[in-house]
Each structure stands twice: as structure tokens, then as C-alpha cells.
């Protein structure tokens, strides 16, 4: 089946690195995504990774994928107060839909 | 133009009302989606249209009726809703439904309250 799990909360200090973790169950998933949702807003795609990659870096964002353990992480370097939001991990389902984790609320303290 | 627009931003309706949510994109995308998001929960897929045809209906009650009048527009008609239908309704679009990396662009959502 298709299911995605995430820790619900993360609190960091401004300037520190944040690491948000996610596990998924469908080993046939070809693409995995990280979306950001600010309060009252829609979802913004931050980055994605193809299943044949181990790592992808995009400016302050680093995605690590461990296919064997079905574990995905998002590292945000030099976290800023503007990074405070809910972060959703998502896998692409067999019908092209997105299956989201429950979301991790990131709080950044000044 | 990489934007998905949704109207209205907020909607309050009674259980006997009929209303519609609208979504529009001009990116030439051929797949469009409706998601429902309850507070503190992830979005859940409701419907998918591919090339203006309904591809997926995730067992959504018939009081929600989607419509795709053309490739740029997606509507969600609402009738006889229940208070538990109150949620953020998100529209998204993507180039294609299944093939390859298929970034879904989301609109800002319509915040629906059913009294």
C-alpha cells in the first residue's frame, strides 16, 4: 500500500540546520517531493528527488534518500524565521496523484 | 504564468445552499486536481481530471460535483453540504497525470465553512 509518515513538530533556533524526516512504504515510488505550506496558503513545491538518486542539493536545501530503508530527509541549512511553516513529504502514487505525509510543523526561534 | 488561481478565497454557506468553487490555470497543463484539507491534516485527493475527462474519483459523496469545462478551468459544485465538509479546498494542475516527474502546482485554496 501507499503510506507516508513524518514527525509532527520540529523547533530550531535561527541559523541552525533543520532536518525533517519522512518514511514511505511504496518501494515502487519513482518521485518523492517536499512541499511547504505557510498558514492559510496553498502548497509550494520546494524540491523533489528521483528514486535512482541518493542526494540532491538546491541552495540551502539538501534531500537525502535511503531507498533500502524507504527514508527521505530534508535538511534546511541556516534556517530563517521565514522558513517557519508546515513541510509535507509526498510520494507519487500509482495513478499520478500525490500521497502526503501528515506534515511537520517547523518553528524557528530568533 | 506559473500560477493556479482559485475563487473565492473564502466561502460561507448553509446546508441548503448551492455554490461553486472555481480554479484556473494557463500553463497548458492537461491534468487538474481537487484536494480537501482539514485543519492540521495533509491534503487528501478528491478528483483528478486528465485531458478534461474525470480520471479519478476518490469515493467522494455526490454532494460534491466536479466539472472541467475546458483545459484551463476546473469547477467544484457544492450542494447540500454538511458542517464536516468545512475545510480548505485546494486545486492543483500538472503537465500530465502519470508520466515522469509531474510537478503539481497548487492554488492558494478556498476556505469553506458550512453552517
PDB file of C-alpha atoms in Angstrom, chain A residues 2-3 12 24 34 43 58 72-74 95 98 106:
ATOM      1  CA  UNK A   2       0.928   3.657  -0.168  1.00  0.00           C
ATOM      2  CA  UNK A   3       1.552   5.476   3.112  1.00  0.00           C
ATOM      3  CA  UNK A  12      15.123  25.070  15.900  1.00  0.00           C
ATOM      4  CA  UNK A  24       7.272   5.886   2.897  1.00  0.00           C
ATOM      5  CA  UNK A  34       8.883  18.128  -0.360  1.00  0.00           C
ATOM      6  CA  UNK A  43       1.351  24.252  -1.134  1.00  0.00           C
ATOM      7  CA  UNK A  58      19.485  23.019  -4.116  1.00  0.00           C
ATOM      8  CA  UNK A  72      13.680  10.573   2.980  1.00  0.00           C
ATOM      9  CA  UNK A  73      15.007  13.665   4.710  1.00  0.00           C
ATOM     10  CA  UNK A  74      15.067  17.386   4.047  1.00  0.00           C
ATOM     11  CA  UNK A  95      -2.216   6.942 -10.568  1.00  0.00           C
ATOM     12  CA  UNK A  98       0.317  12.781  -4.598  1.00  0.00           C
ATOM     13  CA  UNK A 106       8.767  23.738  11.761  1.00  0.00           C
TER      14      UNK A 106
END
